[in-house]
Amino acid sequence: IRQERRESIKEVGDLKGLDALRVELLGKKGPITQALRGMKDLPAEERPQFGQFANHVRDELQSAIEAKRDELKQAVLNKRLQEEKIDVTLPGKPVAQGQPHVIQQIVDQIEDLFIGMGYQVLSGPEVEEDKYNFEMMNLPKDHPARDMQDTFYITKEILMRTQTSPMQARTLEKHDFSQGPLKMISPGVVYRRDTDDPTHSHQFHQVEGIVIDKHITMADLKGTLQLVAHELFGDRFDIRLRPSYFPFTEPSVEADITCFNCGGKGCAVCKYTGWIEVLGAGMVHPNVLKIAGVDPEVYGGFAFGLGPDRFAMLKYGVDDIRNFYLNDVRFLTQFSKKG
Ligand code: PHE
């Protein structure tokens, strides 16, 4: 019987079965307990020997069960280790890495250029007062040129800025000329009530620039804009100025850059002129200085407003401005710096 029991312990396949067998063999109703209970019917001289033997068998079975339990536990553990094995030498899943938006890349480049020339970079509110967006820019309430910029009004006096030019007024108002000239650029988002199409977006970017000091001339403006063109597009791209009109500059110009498609020879993209318009600029209007408390008899300078969206479209041949605002990663990852 002892031998048989030991065999049955060996054959058990899992921990649950082993536990059942333990109860069966060593439990209250098991053979050992029964045998010990029946001991009282034996002659007194046989009892010690019988008891000893029964205890011995019980201990033996107990340790056999324990050994088997260890064996089964180890088997379970081995199985898990096998199943959950990780091969640390396999290549990992690539983690998607972000990058600056293509427009931001252009803005960063412009900022670096101007910081290198000692300009401050300032940002202003997108929800702006009529006073800064228009009035202090020499555009009083009834000025017809307000129609040039379809405006999202929030209240009569508060609007979504239509240009970054209000930052001219905000910085002029504060600048202390005894500390030196004012040299500032202000990049940011502007808004106009345009119907979105391939060349219009109700939200787009501008980088405003302004320099005010004594003895600033239009040649300084042209030289500065030329540097921007060279920096962003390369030395073979040139700038030309055409007379234009803005209420806050006099004289005003629009600046064209050498046409990308034809390298200046003329093609459909530039309407056979060899040039593409990229920004507005001019010498800051005396009224703008006066309204901000700066004496136009002493100080003067230039201002410009350029459009990074336009620059990005030209630089990368993007034919629909809306792509910049759809956040489609398939479009955006094309401008990854890693290539
Ligand atoms: N703010 C003007 C526009 O949006 C551009 C501009 C800026 C022109 C500064 C001249 C000087 O049309």
PDB file of N, CA, C and O and ligand atoms in Angstrom, residues 149 163 165 168 192 206 208 246 248-249 280-282 303-305, ligand 1:
ATOM      1  N   GLN A 149      -8.509  95.110 -44.613  1.00  0.00           N
ATOM      2  CA  GLN A 149      -8.278  93.979 -43.701  1.00  0.00           C
ATOM      3  C   GLN A 149      -9.595  93.551 -43.066  1.00  0.00           C
ATOM      4  O   GLN A 149     -10.027  94.112 -42.060  1.00  0.00           O
ATOM      5  N   GLN A 163      -3.142  91.853 -38.163  1.00  0.00           N
ATOM      6  CA  GLN A 163      -1.737  92.011 -38.557  1.00  0.00           C
ATOM      7  C   GLN A 163      -0.904  92.033 -37.272  1.00  0.00           C
ATOM      8  O   GLN A 163      -1.443  92.179 -36.179  1.00  0.00           O
ATOM      9  N   SER A 165       1.243  94.332 -36.872  1.00  0.00           N
ATOM     10  CA  SER A 165       1.628  95.741 -36.725  1.00  0.00           C
ATOM     11  C   SER A 165       1.257  96.390 -35.378  1.00  0.00           C
ATOM     12  O   SER A 165       1.963  97.306 -34.946  1.00  0.00           O
ATOM     13  N   GLN A 168       4.057  97.232 -33.233  1.00  0.00           N
ATOM     14  CA  GLN A 168       4.828  98.473 -33.433  1.00  0.00           C
ATOM     15  C   GLN A 168       4.376  99.499 -32.401  1.00  0.00           C
ATOM     16  O   GLN A 168       5.192 100.117 -31.713  1.00  0.00           O
ATOM     17  N   ARG A 192      -8.047  87.039 -40.461  1.00  0.00           N
ATOM     18  CA  ARG A 192      -8.869  87.883 -41.334  1.00  0.00           C
ATOM     19  C   ARG A 192     -10.063  87.086 -41.832  1.00  0.00           C
ATOM     20  O   ARG A 192      -9.979  85.868 -42.000  1.00  0.00           O
ATOM     21  N   GLN A 206       2.417  86.245 -39.462  1.00  0.00           N
ATOM     22  CA  GLN A 206       3.212  87.387 -39.907  1.00  0.00           C
ATOM     23  C   GLN A 206       4.419  87.525 -38.993  1.00  0.00           C
ATOM     24  O   GLN A 206       4.393  87.094 -37.841  1.00  0.00           O
ATOM     25  N   GLU A 208       6.440  90.797 -37.878  1.00  0.00           N
ATOM     26  CA  GLU A 208       6.578  92.243 -37.971  1.00  0.00           C
ATOM     27  C   GLU A 208       8.010  92.611 -37.626  1.00  0.00           C
ATOM     28  O   GLU A 208       8.648  91.930 -36.824  1.00  0.00           O
ATOM     29  N   PHE A 246       0.493 101.675 -47.509  1.00  0.00           N
ATOM     30  CA  PHE A 246      -0.001 101.223 -46.201  1.00  0.00           C
ATOM     31  C   PHE A 246      -0.230 102.476 -45.382  1.00  0.00           C
ATOM     32  O   PHE A 246       0.531 103.442 -45.509  1.00  0.00           O
ATOM     33  N   PHE A 248       0.305 103.031 -42.378  1.00  0.00           N
ATOM     34  CA  PHE A 248       1.269 103.260 -41.290  1.00  0.00           C
ATOM     35  C   PHE A 248       2.687 103.472 -41.774  1.00  0.00           C
ATOM     36  O   PHE A 248       3.619 103.584 -40.968  1.00  0.00           O
ATOM     37  N   THR A 249       2.891 103.487 -43.085  1.00  0.00           N
ATOM     38  CA  THR A 249       4.237 103.767 -43.604  1.00  0.00           C
ATOM     39  C   THR A 249       4.138 104.793 -44.741  1.00  0.00           C
ATOM     40  O   THR A 249       3.153 104.841 -45.463  1.00  0.00           O
ATOM     41  N   GLY A 280       5.210  93.417 -47.191  1.00  0.00           N
ATOM     42  CA  GLY A 280       4.947  94.838 -47.230  1.00  0.00           C
ATOM     43  C   GLY A 280       5.894  95.542 -46.271  1.00  0.00           C
ATOM     44  O   GLY A 280       6.309  94.974 -45.263  1.00  0.00           O
ATOM     45  N   ALA A 281       6.251  96.778 -46.610  1.00  0.00           N
ATOM     46  CA  ALA A 281       7.208  97.495 -45.756  1.00  0.00           C
ATOM     47  C   ALA A 281       7.135  98.990 -46.044  1.00  0.00           C
ATOM     48  O   ALA A 281       6.337  99.441 -46.864  1.00  0.00           O
ATOM     49  N   GLY A 282       7.971  99.747 -45.374  1.00  0.00           N
ATOM     50  CA  GLY A 282       8.015 101.178 -45.638  1.00  0.00           C
ATOM     51  C   GLY A 282       8.686 101.920 -44.500  1.00  0.00           C
ATOM     52  O   GLY A 282       9.161 101.311 -43.533  1.00  0.00           O
ATOM     53  N   ALA A 303       9.693  99.778 -41.118  1.00  0.00           N
ATOM     54  CA  ALA A 303       8.949  98.636 -40.588  1.00  0.00           C
ATOM     55  C   ALA A 303       8.631  97.718 -41.754  1.00  0.00           C
ATOM     56  O   ALA A 303       8.570  98.153 -42.910  1.00  0.00           O
ATOM     57  N   PHE A 304       8.475  96.445 -41.439  1.00  0.00           N
ATOM     58  CA  PHE A 304       8.073  95.496 -42.492  1.00  0.00           C
ATOM     59  C   PHE A 304       7.191  94.420 -41.873  1.00  0.00           C
ATOM     60  O   PHE A 304       7.210  94.210 -40.659  1.00  0.00           O
ATOM     61  N   GLY A 305       6.396  93.803 -42.718  1.00  0.00           N
ATOM     62  CA  GLY A 305       5.583  92.677 -42.267  1.00  0.00           C
ATOM     63  C   GLY A 305       5.675  91.586 -43.307  1.00  0.00           C
ATOM     64  O   GLY A 305       5.298  91.783 -44.459  1.00  0.00           O
TER      65      GLY A 305
HETATM   66  N1  PHE B   1       0.781  94.862 -41.652  1.00  0.00           N
HETATM   67  C1  PHE B   1       0.824  94.971 -43.105  1.00  0.00           C
HETATM   68  C2  PHE B   1      -0.165  93.991 -43.702  1.00  0.00           C
HETATM   69  O1  PHE B   1      -0.559  93.072 -43.029  1.00  0.00           O
HETATM   70  C3  PHE B   1       2.214  94.685 -43.600  1.00  0.00           C
HETATM   71  C4  PHE B   1       3.155  95.778 -43.239  1.00  0.00           C
HETATM   72  C5  PHE B   1       3.824  95.756 -42.050  1.00  0.00           C
HETATM   73  C6  PHE B   1       3.404  96.805 -44.131  1.00  0.00           C
HETATM   74  C7  PHE B   1       4.702  96.772 -41.716  1.00  0.00           C
HETATM   75  C8  PHE B   1       4.273  97.802 -43.823  1.00  0.00           C
HETATM   76  C9  PHE B   1       4.923  97.796 -42.624  1.00  0.00           C
HETATM   77  O2  PHE B   1      -0.596  94.146 -44.833  1.00  0.00           O
END
